[in-house]
Coordinates of C-alpha atoms and ligand atoms in Angstrom, one line a residue:
M1 CA 8.1 16.6 8.5
E2 CA 4.8 17.5 10.2
P3 CA 4.5 15.9 13.6
Q4 CA 1.6 13.4 13.5
K5 CA -1.2 15.2 15.4
K6 CA -4.2 13.1 16.0
H7 CA -2.6 9.7 15.7
S8 CA -2.0 7.2 18.5
I9 CA -3.7 9.1 21.3
F10 CA -4.1 6.1 23.4
I11 CA -0.5 5.1 22.9
R12 CA 0.7 8.6 23.9
D13 CA -1.4 8.4 27.1
I14 CA 0.5 5.4 28.2
N15 CA 3.8 6.9 27.1
D16 CA 3.2 10.0 29.0
R17 CA 2.3 8.1 32.1
D18 CA 5.4 5.9 31.8
L19 CA 7.5 8.9 31.3
A20 CA 6.1 10.6 34.3
N21 CA 6.8 7.6 36.4
G22 CA 10.4 7.4 35.1
K23 CA 9.8 4.0 33.7
N24 CA 12.5 2.8 31.4
G25 CA 14.5 5.9 32.5
G26 CA 12.2 8.1 30.5
R27 CA 13.3 6.4 27.3
I28 CA 11.2 5.5 24.3
H29 CA 12.3 2.8 22.1
T30 CA 10.1 1.2 19.5
R31 CA 10.6 -1.0 16.5
F32 CA 9.0 -1.9 13.1
P33 CA 9.3 -5.8 12.8
P34 CA 8.4 -7.0 9.3
E35 CA 8.8 -10.6 8.2
P36 CA 10.7 -10.3 4.9
N37 CA 8.2 -12.6 3.0
G38 CA 6.6 -10.0 0.9
Y39 CA 6.6 -6.3 -0.1
L40 CA 5.1 -3.8 2.5
H41 CA 1.7 -2.7 1.9
I42 CA -0.4 0.3 3.1
G43 CA -1.3 -1.4 6.4
H44 CA 2.4 -1.7 7.1
A45 CA 2.7 2.0 6.3
K46 CA 0.2 2.6 9.2
A47 CA 2.3 0.6 11.6
I48 CA 5.5 2.2 10.4
C49 CA 4.0 5.7 11.0
I50 CA 3.0 4.7 14.4
S51 CA 6.2 3.1 15.7
F52 CA 8.6 5.6 13.9
G53 CA 6.3 8.5 14.5
I54 CA 6.1 7.9 18.3
A55 CA 9.9 7.5 18.5
R56 CA 10.4 10.8 16.6
D57 CA 7.8 12.7 18.6
Y58 CA 9.2 11.5 21.9
R59 CA 12.9 11.9 20.9
G60 CA 13.2 8.1 21.1
L61 CA 14.5 5.5 18.8
C62 CA 12.8 3.0 16.4
N63 CA 14.6 0.0 15.1
L64 CA 14.0 -1.8 11.8
R65 CA 14.1 -5.4 12.6
F66 CA 13.5 -8.1 10.2
D67 CA 11.6 -11.1 11.9
D68 CA 13.2 -13.7 9.8
T69 CA 12.4 -17.0 11.4
N70 CA 10.7 -18.7 8.5
P71 CA 13.5 -19.6 6.0
E72 CA 11.1 -21.1 3.4
K73 CA 9.3 -17.8 2.6
E74 CA 12.0 -15.4 3.1
E75 CA 14.2 -13.5 0.5
N76 CA 16.7 -10.8 0.3
E77 CA 14.6 -9.1 -2.5
Y78 CA 12.1 -8.5 0.3
V79 CA 14.6 -7.2 2.7
N80 CA 15.8 -4.6 0.1
S81 CA 12.3 -3.7 -0.8
I82 CA 11.4 -3.2 2.8
R83 CA 14.4 -1.0 3.5
E84 CA 13.6 1.1 0.4
D85 CA 9.9 1.5 1.4
V86 CA 10.6 2.6 5.0
R87 CA 13.2 5.1 3.7
W88 CA 10.8 6.4 1.1
L89 CA 8.1 7.0 3.7
G90 CA 10.5 9.4 5.3
F91 CA 11.9 7.4 8.3
D92 CA 15.3 6.5 9.3
W93 CA 16.5 3.8 11.5
G94 CA 20.1 4.9 11.7
D95 CA 22.4 1.9 12.3
R96 CA 19.8 0.1 14.0
E97 CA 18.9 -2.6 11.3
Y98 CA 18.6 -5.9 13.2
Y99 CA 17.6 -9.4 12.2
A100 CA 15.9 -12.0 14.5
S101 CA 18.4 -14.4 12.8
D102 CA 21.3 -12.5 14.4
Y103 CA 19.9 -13.7 17.7
F104 CA 19.7 -17.3 16.8
D105 CA 22.6 -18.1 19.2
S106 CA 21.0 -16.3 22.1
L107 CA 17.6 -17.7 21.3
Y108 CA 19.2 -21.2 21.5
Q109 CA 20.8 -20.3 24.8
H110 CA 17.4 -19.2 26.2
A111 CA 15.7 -22.3 25.0
E112 CA 18.3 -24.4 27.0
T113 CA 17.7 -22.1 29.9
L114 CA 14.0 -22.9 30.0
I115 CA 14.7 -26.7 29.5
Q116 CA 17.1 -26.4 32.5
K117 CA 14.4 -24.7 34.5
G118 CA 12.0 -27.5 33.6
K119 CA 9.9 -25.0 31.6
A120 CA 10.5 -26.6 28.1
Y121 CA 10.5 -30.2 26.8
V122 CA 11.1 -32.1 23.7
C123 CA 7.9 -33.7 22.3
D124 CA 7.8 -36.6 19.8
L125 CA 4.1 -36.3 19.1
T126 CA 3.3 -36.2 15.3
A127 CA 1.8 -33.0 14.0
D128 CA -1.6 -34.7 13.8
E129 CA -1.2 -35.9 17.3
Q130 CA -0.3 -32.6 18.6
R131 CA -3.3 -31.0 17.0
E132 CA -5.5 -33.6 18.6
Y133 CA -3.8 -33.1 22.0
R134 CA -4.1 -29.3 21.8
G135 CA -7.9 -29.4 22.2
T136 CA -10.2 -26.6 21.0
L137 CA -11.7 -23.4 22.2
T138 CA -14.3 -25.3 24.1
R139 CA -12.4 -28.5 25.0
P140 CA -9.2 -28.3 27.1
G141 CA -6.1 -29.9 25.8
K142 CA -4.3 -33.0 27.1
N143 CA -0.8 -33.2 28.4
S144 CA 1.7 -34.8 25.9
P145 CA 3.0 -38.2 27.1
Y146 CA 6.5 -36.6 26.7
R147 CA 5.8 -33.7 28.9
D148 CA 7.5 -34.9 32.0
R149 CA 10.7 -36.1 30.5
P150 CA 13.6 -35.5 32.8
V151 CA 15.7 -32.2 32.2
E152 CA 18.8 -34.2 31.2
E153 CA 16.9 -36.2 28.6
N154 CA 15.3 -32.8 27.2
L155 CA 18.7 -31.2 27.0
D156 CA 20.3 -34.3 25.2
L157 CA 17.4 -34.5 22.6
F158 CA 17.3 -30.8 22.1
R159 CA 21.2 -30.8 21.4
R160 CA 20.8 -33.6 19.1
M161 CA 18.0 -32.0 17.3
R162 CA 20.4 -29.1 16.7
A163 CA 23.2 -31.5 15.6
G164 CA 21.0 -32.8 12.9
E165 CA 20.3 -36.4 14.3
F166 CA 16.7 -36.4 13.6
P167 CA 14.6 -36.1 10.5
D168 CA 12.5 -32.9 9.8
G169 CA 9.4 -32.8 11.8
A170 CA 10.4 -35.7 14.0
R171 CA 10.4 -33.8 17.3
V172 CA 9.7 -30.3 18.6
L173 CA 10.7 -28.3 21.6
R174 CA 7.7 -27.0 23.5
A175 CA 7.1 -24.6 26.4
K176 CA 5.6 -26.3 29.4
I177 CA 2.8 -23.9 30.4
D178 CA -0.8 -25.1 30.6
M179 CA -2.8 -27.5 28.3
A180 CA -5.9 -26.4 29.9
S181 CA -5.5 -22.7 29.5
P182 CA -8.4 -20.9 27.8
N183 CA -5.8 -19.1 25.8
M184 CA -4.8 -21.6 23.1
N185 CA -1.4 -19.8 22.8
M186 CA -0.6 -21.0 26.3
R187 CA -1.2 -24.7 25.6
D188 CA 2.4 -25.7 25.4
P189 CA 3.4 -23.9 22.2
T190 CA 6.2 -25.0 20.0
M191 CA 9.4 -23.2 20.4
Y192 CA 11.7 -24.9 17.9
R193 CA 11.2 -27.2 14.9
I194 CA 13.6 -29.2 12.7
K195 CA 13.7 -27.8 9.3
R196 CA 16.5 -28.4 6.8
V197 CA 16.0 -25.2 4.7
S198 CA 18.7 -22.7 3.9
H199 CA 18.1 -19.4 5.4
H200 CA 18.6 -16.1 3.6
R201 CA 21.2 -15.0 6.2
T202 CA 22.3 -18.0 8.2
G203 CA 22.6 -20.4 5.2
D204 CA 22.8 -24.0 6.5
R205 CA 24.1 -23.3 9.9
W206 CA 20.9 -24.3 11.5
C207 CA 18.6 -27.2 11.0
I208 CA 16.4 -26.1 13.8
Y209 CA 14.4 -22.9 13.7
P210 CA 12.8 -21.0 16.5
M211 CA 9.2 -20.2 16.1
Y212 CA 7.9 -16.6 15.6
D213 CA 6.4 -16.2 19.0
F214 CA 9.4 -17.3 20.8
T215 CA 11.7 -15.2 18.6
H216 CA 9.7 -12.0 18.5
C217 CA 9.4 -11.2 22.2
I218 CA 12.9 -12.1 23.0
S219 CA 14.3 -10.0 20.0
D220 CA 12.3 -7.1 21.4
S221 CA 13.8 -7.7 24.8
I222 CA 17.4 -8.1 23.5
E223 CA 16.9 -4.7 21.7
G224 CA 15.7 -3.0 24.9
I225 CA 12.4 -2.1 23.3
T226 CA 10.3 -0.1 25.8
H227 CA 7.0 -0.2 23.8
S228 CA 6.1 -3.0 21.3
L229 CA 3.4 -1.6 19.2
C230 CA 1.5 -4.3 17.1
T231 CA -1.8 -5.1 15.8
L232 CA -4.8 -6.4 17.7
E233 CA -4.4 -10.0 16.6
F234 CA -1.4 -10.2 18.9
E235 CA -3.4 -9.4 22.0
N236 CA -3.7 -13.1 22.8
N237 CA 0.1 -13.6 22.3
R238 CA 0.9 -11.1 24.9
P239 CA 0.5 -13.6 27.9
L240 CA 2.8 -16.0 26.1
Y241 CA 5.4 -13.3 25.4
D242 CA 5.2 -12.1 29.0
W243 CA 5.5 -15.8 30.1
F244 CA 8.8 -16.3 28.2
L245 CA 10.4 -13.1 29.3
V246 CA 9.4 -13.5 33.1
E247 CA 10.7 -17.2 33.1
L248 CA 13.8 -16.1 31.4
G249 CA 14.1 -13.0 33.8
I250 CA 14.9 -10.6 30.9
H251 CA 13.7 -7.1 30.1
R252 CA 10.0 -7.0 29.3
P253 CA 8.8 -4.3 26.9
Q254 CA 5.3 -3.2 27.2
Q255 CA 3.1 -4.4 24.2
I256 CA 0.4 -2.1 23.0
E257 CA -2.0 -3.3 20.4
F258 CA -3.8 -1.1 17.8
A259 CA -6.3 -1.9 15.0
R260 CA -5.2 -3.2 11.7
L261 CA -5.8 -1.0 8.6
N262 CA -8.4 -2.4 6.2
L263 CA -9.3 -0.5 3.0
T264 CA -12.4 -1.0 0.9
H265 CA -11.9 -2.7 -2.5
T266 CA -8.4 -3.7 -1.1
V267 CA -6.8 -7.0 -0.1
L268 CA -4.0 -6.5 2.4
S269 CA -3.1 -10.2 2.8
K270 CA 0.6 -11.0 1.7
R271 CA -0.6 -14.4 0.6
V272 CA -3.1 -13.0 -1.8
L273 CA -0.8 -10.2 -3.0
L274 CA 1.9 -12.9 -3.7
R275 CA -0.7 -14.9 -5.8
L276 CA -1.4 -11.8 -7.8
V277 CA 2.3 -11.5 -8.6
Q278 CA 3.0 -15.1 -9.2
Q279 CA -0.1 -15.6 -11.5
K280 CA 1.0 -12.4 -13.3
I281 CA -2.4 -10.8 -12.9
V282 CA -0.4 -7.7 -12.1
S283 CA 3.0 -6.7 -13.5
G284 CA 4.8 -7.1 -10.2
W285 CA 4.8 -6.1 -6.6
D286 CA 5.1 -2.5 -7.7
D287 CA 2.3 -2.7 -10.2
P288 CA 0.4 0.8 -9.8
R289 CA -2.7 -1.1 -8.9
M290 CA -1.2 -3.0 -5.9
P291 CA -1.8 -1.8 -2.5
T292 CA 1.9 -2.1 -1.8
I293 CA 3.9 0.9 -0.8
S294 CA 6.0 0.3 -4.0
G295 CA 2.8 0.2 -5.9
F296 CA 1.5 3.5 -4.5
R297 CA 4.9 5.1 -5.2
R298 CA 4.8 3.9 -8.8
R299 CA 1.3 5.1 -9.1
G300 CA 2.5 8.5 -8.1
Y301 CA 1.5 8.9 -4.5
T302 CA 3.9 11.0 -2.4
P303 CA 5.2 9.8 1.0
S304 CA 3.6 12.8 2.7
S305 CA 0.3 11.9 1.3
I306 CA 0.5 8.4 2.8
R307 CA 1.8 9.8 6.0
N308 CA -1.1 12.3 6.2
F309 CA -3.5 9.6 5.6
C310 CA -2.1 7.5 8.3
D311 CA -2.3 10.4 10.6
Q312 CA -6.0 11.3 9.6
I313 CA -7.3 7.7 10.2
G314 CA -5.8 7.7 13.6
V315 CA -5.2 4.8 15.8
A316 CA -7.9 2.8 17.5
K317 CA -8.5 -0.3 19.5
F318 CA -11.2 -1.8 17.3
N319 CA -10.9 -3.0 13.7
S320 CA -12.7 -1.1 10.9
T321 CA -12.5 -0.6 7.2
I322 CA -11.5 2.7 5.8
D323 CA -13.0 4.0 2.6
M324 CA -10.5 4.1 -0.2
G325 CA -11.8 7.6 -1.0
V326 CA -10.0 8.9 2.1
L327 CA -6.6 7.8 0.9
E328 CA -7.4 9.2 -2.5
N329 CA -8.4 12.5 -0.9
S330 CA -5.1 12.8 0.7
I331 CA -3.1 12.7 -2.5
R332 CA -5.6 14.8 -4.2
E333 CA -5.5 17.5 -1.6
E334 CA -1.7 17.7 -1.8
L335 CA -1.5 17.7 -5.6
N336 CA -4.1 20.4 -5.9
K337 CA -1.6 22.8 -4.3
T338 CA 1.5 21.6 -6.0
A339 CA 0.7 20.0 -9.4
P340 CA 0.9 22.2 -12.5
R341 CA -2.3 22.0 -14.8
M342 CA -1.9 21.1 -18.4
M343 CA -4.3 20.0 -21.1
A344 CA -4.6 16.4 -22.4
V345 CA -7.3 14.8 -24.4
L346 CA -7.5 11.2 -23.4
K347 CA -10.1 10.0 -25.9
P348 CA -9.9 12.4 -28.7
L349 CA -12.6 13.7 -31.2
K350 CA -11.5 16.0 -33.9
V351 CA -12.7 19.5 -34.1
V352 CA -12.3 21.7 -37.3
I353 CA -12.8 25.4 -36.9
T354 CA -13.9 26.3 -40.3
N355 CA -13.6 30.1 -40.0
Y356 CA -10.1 29.9 -38.6
P357 CA -7.3 30.6 -41.2
E358 CA -5.6 27.5 -42.6
G359 CA -1.9 27.2 -41.4
K360 CA -2.3 29.7 -38.7
T361 CA -0.9 29.1 -35.2
E362 CA -1.5 31.2 -32.1
E363 CA 0.3 31.0 -28.7
L364 CA -2.3 31.5 -26.0
E365 CA -1.6 32.1 -22.4
A366 CA -2.6 29.5 -19.9
V367 CA -2.2 29.6 -16.1
N368 CA -0.1 26.8 -14.7
N369 CA -1.8 26.5 -11.4
P370 CA -4.7 28.6 -10.1
E371 CA -3.9 27.6 -6.5
D372 CA -0.3 28.8 -6.7
P373 CA 0.3 32.2 -8.5
S374 CA 4.0 31.6 -8.2
A375 CA 3.7 28.7 -10.8
G376 CA 3.2 31.4 -13.5
S377 CA 1.8 30.8 -16.9
R378 CA 2.8 29.1 -20.2
K379 CA 1.9 29.4 -23.9
V380 CA -0.3 26.7 -25.5
P381 CA -0.5 26.5 -29.4
F382 CA -3.9 26.7 -31.0
G383 CA -4.8 26.1 -34.5
R384 CA -7.6 25.3 -36.9
E385 CA -7.7 21.6 -36.0
L386 CA -8.1 20.5 -32.5
Y387 CA -9.0 17.6 -30.4
I388 CA -11.6 17.5 -27.6
E389 CA -12.7 14.6 -25.4
Q390 CA -15.3 12.4 -27.1
E391 CA -17.4 12.7 -24.0
D392 CA -17.5 16.6 -24.3
F393 CA -19.7 16.3 -27.4
R394 CA -23.1 14.7 -27.7
E395 CA -25.2 14.6 -30.9
T396 CA -28.3 14.4 -28.9
P397 CA -27.5 16.0 -25.5
P398 CA -29.3 14.9 -22.5
P399 CA -30.9 17.6 -20.3
K400 CA -28.4 19.9 -18.5
Y401 CA -25.6 18.9 -20.9
F402 CA -23.6 22.1 -21.1
R403 CA -20.8 20.8 -23.3
L404 CA -20.6 20.8 -27.1
A405 CA -23.7 19.8 -29.2
P406 CA -25.1 20.7 -32.6
G407 CA -26.0 24.4 -32.6
K408 CA -24.5 24.8 -29.0
E409 CA -21.7 27.1 -28.0
V410 CA -18.9 26.2 -25.4
R411 CA -15.8 27.9 -24.1
L412 CA -12.3 26.3 -25.0
R413 CA -10.3 26.8 -21.9
Y414 CA -7.8 29.8 -22.3
A415 CA -9.0 29.9 -26.1
Y416 CA -12.2 30.9 -27.7
F417 CA -15.9 30.3 -27.8
I418 CA -16.8 27.7 -30.4
K419 CA -20.2 26.7 -31.8
C420 CA -20.9 23.4 -33.3
E421 CA -22.2 23.8 -37.0
K422 CA -21.9 20.3 -38.5
V423 CA -21.2 16.7 -37.5
I424 CA -19.3 14.6 -39.9
K425 CA -20.0 10.7 -39.7
D426 CA -18.4 7.6 -40.8
P427 CA -20.9 6.5 -43.6
A428 CA -20.2 2.9 -42.8
T429 CA -20.7 2.8 -38.9
G430 CA -22.6 6.1 -38.4
D431 CA -19.9 7.0 -35.7
V432 CA -19.1 10.7 -35.2
K433 CA -15.7 11.3 -37.0
E434 CA -15.4 15.1 -36.8
V435 CA -17.2 18.1 -35.5
H436 CA -17.1 21.4 -37.5
C437 CA -17.3 24.4 -35.6
T438 CA -16.9 28.3 -36.0
Y439 CA -15.0 30.4 -33.4
D440 CA -15.7 33.9 -32.2
P441 CA -12.5 36.0 -32.5
E442 CA -13.9 38.4 -29.9
T443 CA -13.6 35.7 -27.1
R444 CA -9.7 35.3 -27.3
G445 CA -8.4 34.0 -24.1
G446 CA -11.6 32.4 -23.3
N447 CA -13.1 35.8 -22.2
N448 CA -16.9 36.7 -22.6
P449 CA -17.5 38.6 -25.8
P450 CA -18.5 42.4 -25.7
D451 CA -22.1 41.5 -26.4
G452 CA -22.3 39.9 -23.0
R453 CA -23.1 36.5 -24.3
K454 CA -22.3 33.6 -21.9
V455 CA -21.8 29.9 -22.1
K456 CA -22.2 27.5 -19.4
G457 CA -19.6 24.9 -20.3
T458 CA -15.9 25.1 -20.5
I459 CA -13.9 22.3 -22.0
H460 CA -10.2 21.5 -22.6
W461 CA -8.6 20.9 -26.0
V462 CA -5.3 20.3 -27.7
S463 CA -4.0 21.5 -31.0
A464 CA -4.0 18.7 -33.5
K465 CA -0.9 19.8 -35.3
H466 CA 1.1 20.2 -32.1
A467 CA -0.2 17.3 -29.9
V468 CA 2.0 14.5 -28.6
S469 CA 0.8 11.0 -28.0
P470 CA 2.5 9.3 -25.0
E471 CA 1.1 6.2 -23.6
V472 CA -1.5 6.9 -20.7
R473 CA -2.5 4.3 -18.3
L474 CA -5.8 4.5 -16.4
Y475 CA -6.6 2.5 -13.4
E476 CA -9.5 1.0 -11.6
P477 CA -9.4 -1.0 -8.3
L478 CA -8.2 -4.5 -8.6
F479 CA -11.3 -5.8 -6.9
N480 CA -14.7 -4.4 -7.9
V481 CA -16.5 -5.1 -4.6
K482 CA -16.2 -3.3 -1.4
D483 CA -15.2 -6.3 0.6
P484 CA -13.1 -8.6 -1.7
N485 CA -13.1 -11.3 1.0
D486 CA -16.8 -11.6 0.6
F487 CA -17.2 -14.4 -2.0
P488 CA -19.5 -17.4 -2.3
E489 CA -18.5 -20.7 -0.7
G490 CA -16.6 -22.9 -2.9
K491 CA -15.3 -19.9 -4.8
D492 CA -12.0 -18.1 -4.7
I493 CA -11.3 -14.4 -3.9
F494 CA -10.3 -14.0 -7.5
V495 CA -13.9 -14.1 -8.5
N496 CA -14.1 -10.5 -7.2
M497 CA -11.3 -9.4 -9.5
N498 CA -12.1 -6.4 -11.7
P499 CA -11.2 -7.4 -15.3
Q500 CA -11.0 -3.7 -16.4
S501 CA -8.4 -2.5 -13.7
L502 CA -6.1 -1.3 -16.3
E503 CA -6.9 0.6 -19.4
V504 CA -4.0 1.5 -21.8
L505 CA -4.5 4.5 -24.0
K506 CA -2.2 4.9 -27.1
H507 CA -4.1 7.6 -28.9
A508 CA -4.5 10.3 -26.2
K509 CA -3.5 13.9 -27.5
L510 CA -1.5 15.9 -25.0
E511 CA -0.2 19.5 -25.2
P512 CA 3.4 19.5 -26.5
A513 CA 5.0 20.5 -23.2
L514 CA 3.8 17.2 -21.7
G515 CA 6.0 15.2 -24.2
Q516 CA 9.1 16.6 -22.3
M517 CA 8.1 15.6 -18.7
A518 CA 10.6 13.7 -16.8
P519 CA 10.1 10.4 -14.8
G520 CA 8.9 11.0 -11.4
E521 CA 7.0 14.3 -12.2
R522 CA 3.3 15.0 -11.4
V523 CA 0.8 17.0 -13.2
Q524 CA -2.8 17.6 -13.4
F525 CA -4.6 16.9 -16.8
E526 CA -7.3 19.5 -16.5
R527 CA -10.5 17.8 -15.6
M528 CA -9.1 14.3 -16.2
G529 CA -7.1 13.8 -13.0
Y530 CA -3.6 13.8 -11.5
F531 CA -0.9 11.9 -13.5
F532 CA 2.6 10.7 -12.8
V533 CA 5.4 9.9 -15.2
D534 CA 6.1 6.2 -14.7
P535 CA 9.8 5.9 -13.5
K536 CA 10.1 2.4 -14.9
D537 CA 8.5 2.6 -18.3
S538 CA 9.4 6.1 -19.4
R539 CA 12.3 7.0 -21.7
P540 CA 13.8 10.3 -22.4
G541 CA 11.3 12.3 -24.5
Q542 CA 8.8 9.4 -24.2
P543 CA 7.0 9.6 -20.9
V544 CA 4.4 7.1 -19.9
F545 CA 1.6 8.5 -17.7
N546 CA 0.1 6.8 -14.8
R547 CA -3.2 8.3 -13.6
I548 CA -2.8 8.5 -9.9
V549 CA -6.3 9.7 -9.2
T550 CA -9.3 11.3 -10.7
L551 CA -10.2 14.8 -9.7
R552 CA -13.4 13.8 -7.9
D553 CA -14.3 10.9 -5.8
T554 CA -15.6 8.3 -8.2
W555 CA -16.1 5.3 -5.9
G556 CA -19.9 5.9 -6.2
K557 CA -19.6 5.0 -9.9
I558 CA -17.7 1.8 -9.2
E559 CA -20.4 0.8 -6.8
Q560 CA -23.0 1.2 -9.5
K561 CA -21.0 -0.9 -12.0
R562 CA -20.8 -3.8 -9.5
P563 CA -22.8 -6.7 -10.7
A564 CA -26.1 -7.2 -8.8
Ligands
LIG601 P1 2.1 -12.2 7.8 O1 0.8 -12.8 7.7 O2 3.1 -12.5 6.9 O3 2.6 -12.1 9.3 P2 1.8 -9.3 8.4 O4 1.0 -8.4 7.4 O5 1.4 -9.5 9.8 O6 1.7 -10.7 7.5 P3 4.5 -8.7 9.1 O7 5.6 -8.4 8.3 O8 4.5 -9.6 10.2 O9 3.3 -8.9 8.1 O10 4.0 -7.2 9.7 C1 4.8 -6.3 10.2 C2 4.1 -5.4 11.2 O11 3.1 -4.7 10.4 C3 3.5 -6.1 12.3 O12 3.8 -5.5 13.5 C4 2.1 -6.0 12.0 O13 1.2 -5.9 13.1 C5 1.9 -4.8 11.1 N1 0.8 -4.8 10.1 C6 0.6 -5.8 9.2 N2 -0.5 -5.6 8.6 C7 -1.1 -4.4 9.0 C8 -2.2 -3.7 8.8 N3 -3.2 -4.2 7.9 N4 -2.5 -2.6 9.5 C9 -1.7 -2.2 10.4 N5 -0.5 -2.7 10.8 C10 -0.3 -4.0 10.1
LIG602 MG1 2.9 -10.9 11.0

């Protein structure tokens, strides 16, 4: 795997300094800490590439740790999908797969230690009262009336919380820090709450659960993490993490924040993605339109294209939104070098070559990949009846239209020049049903004729007699505005959904070899884009094609379609 060049410059600076100073014995140990409450998305891919990439480049280690402190929303399905996605991206955590829930006993002990030090107390305020006491950004909080409970009473109550003596929500354990701190995270945050919910790993062993902030920093500490790399929104949590670790006198990793990834036309909120799945707006977390890693995988993206994208966008200290076109370019560039080209007519129009002998078939030579001579060539059947794209014919062509039109001549790729002689219409609707053409036998292979005549347009085609018609799926973004989070007050993000994000074509005409493609293979349909044989819905001899990406950036078009 290519080392990631440009990425994470600022993180490396710190690492180099630390390594030079001999901090942590020159060791680099990072982790990727997902909460198993949803599938990973492209933003997580960035975080994975950073943490695993740094570990790889510095010959360090990176753990996979599930931060599973919230039993209500966590499931094994998510754990499994996260493992699969990280591995698919090309990273390996060896035998270092950890769970915050494995540390519940240690965490409980650390909580008792803080109580004994007079640094934590059991608070009986209701949730509403706690909110009220907490203050606001402009107004300092007030001390809880339970804040000065004696250590013995706190210990007793905390143990009884654990023993299940109190109902859910009746009491919490809080850190005793500073209710007047300008940093809201420091205003005596909750460390434990009572919650009778089965946990995906610990079952019903616990009826109290540690809060994320308390758990996260101690988990990093237990694992000997040297650099905790996380997104910017955790900047204000850093003082709290440091407080816990300093008070407990345990190893303190260095936290370094980087900007979250945002993409145009895309929502990277697990909450919204979960709604899309639950409301069946998409077919699942791996729907090819989803910005999840599994969605991109099923769409046909390669792990290297996603890693290269993460490398290319780099790491910064300020949040910004990356154009979706950048990600698309990354897969386009890769497939341009690797994908064979074949011909497929997505929206067919029949062409009859009236001067071509009935019943005759020719095998014409077609190059598999002009970017890769080693890919060789293949034979494509040609006959009297063909299909071309509907959009490659215009009865009344606009200026500069170089494709087929009455009286006009075009080149059929690898075949012949044809000239449109006659248009056959459906008498009822007036729609063009067929186009009758003549061909020039002197142009075999698509070459210019001896008379030096030239044509401007080259179009693709498929022989009608030999064509196969697998299902082809075309995608557009799920959201048809650049910033889906920009919606009118009182409305929901779903007002920005694109109703045409999926188009299923049942009548496409493909050259015969495409009917034999295997699930997981990628191909360019000449002029129409890169396609992937869907690994889930394809059957032997019956591929289903997902369009990964068009050949050109089409985001401009989507912008135009956007309602005023
Ligand atoms: P939640 O709201 O459920 O916490 P989350 O997206 O933060 O959602 P986590 O499972 O906590 O999900 O994320 C794991 C790691 O991935 C975190 O360290 C987080 O900082 C990082 N991460 C999440 N979203 C992005 C993003 N858009 N860009 C870069 N990193 C991200
Ligand atoms: Mg999170």
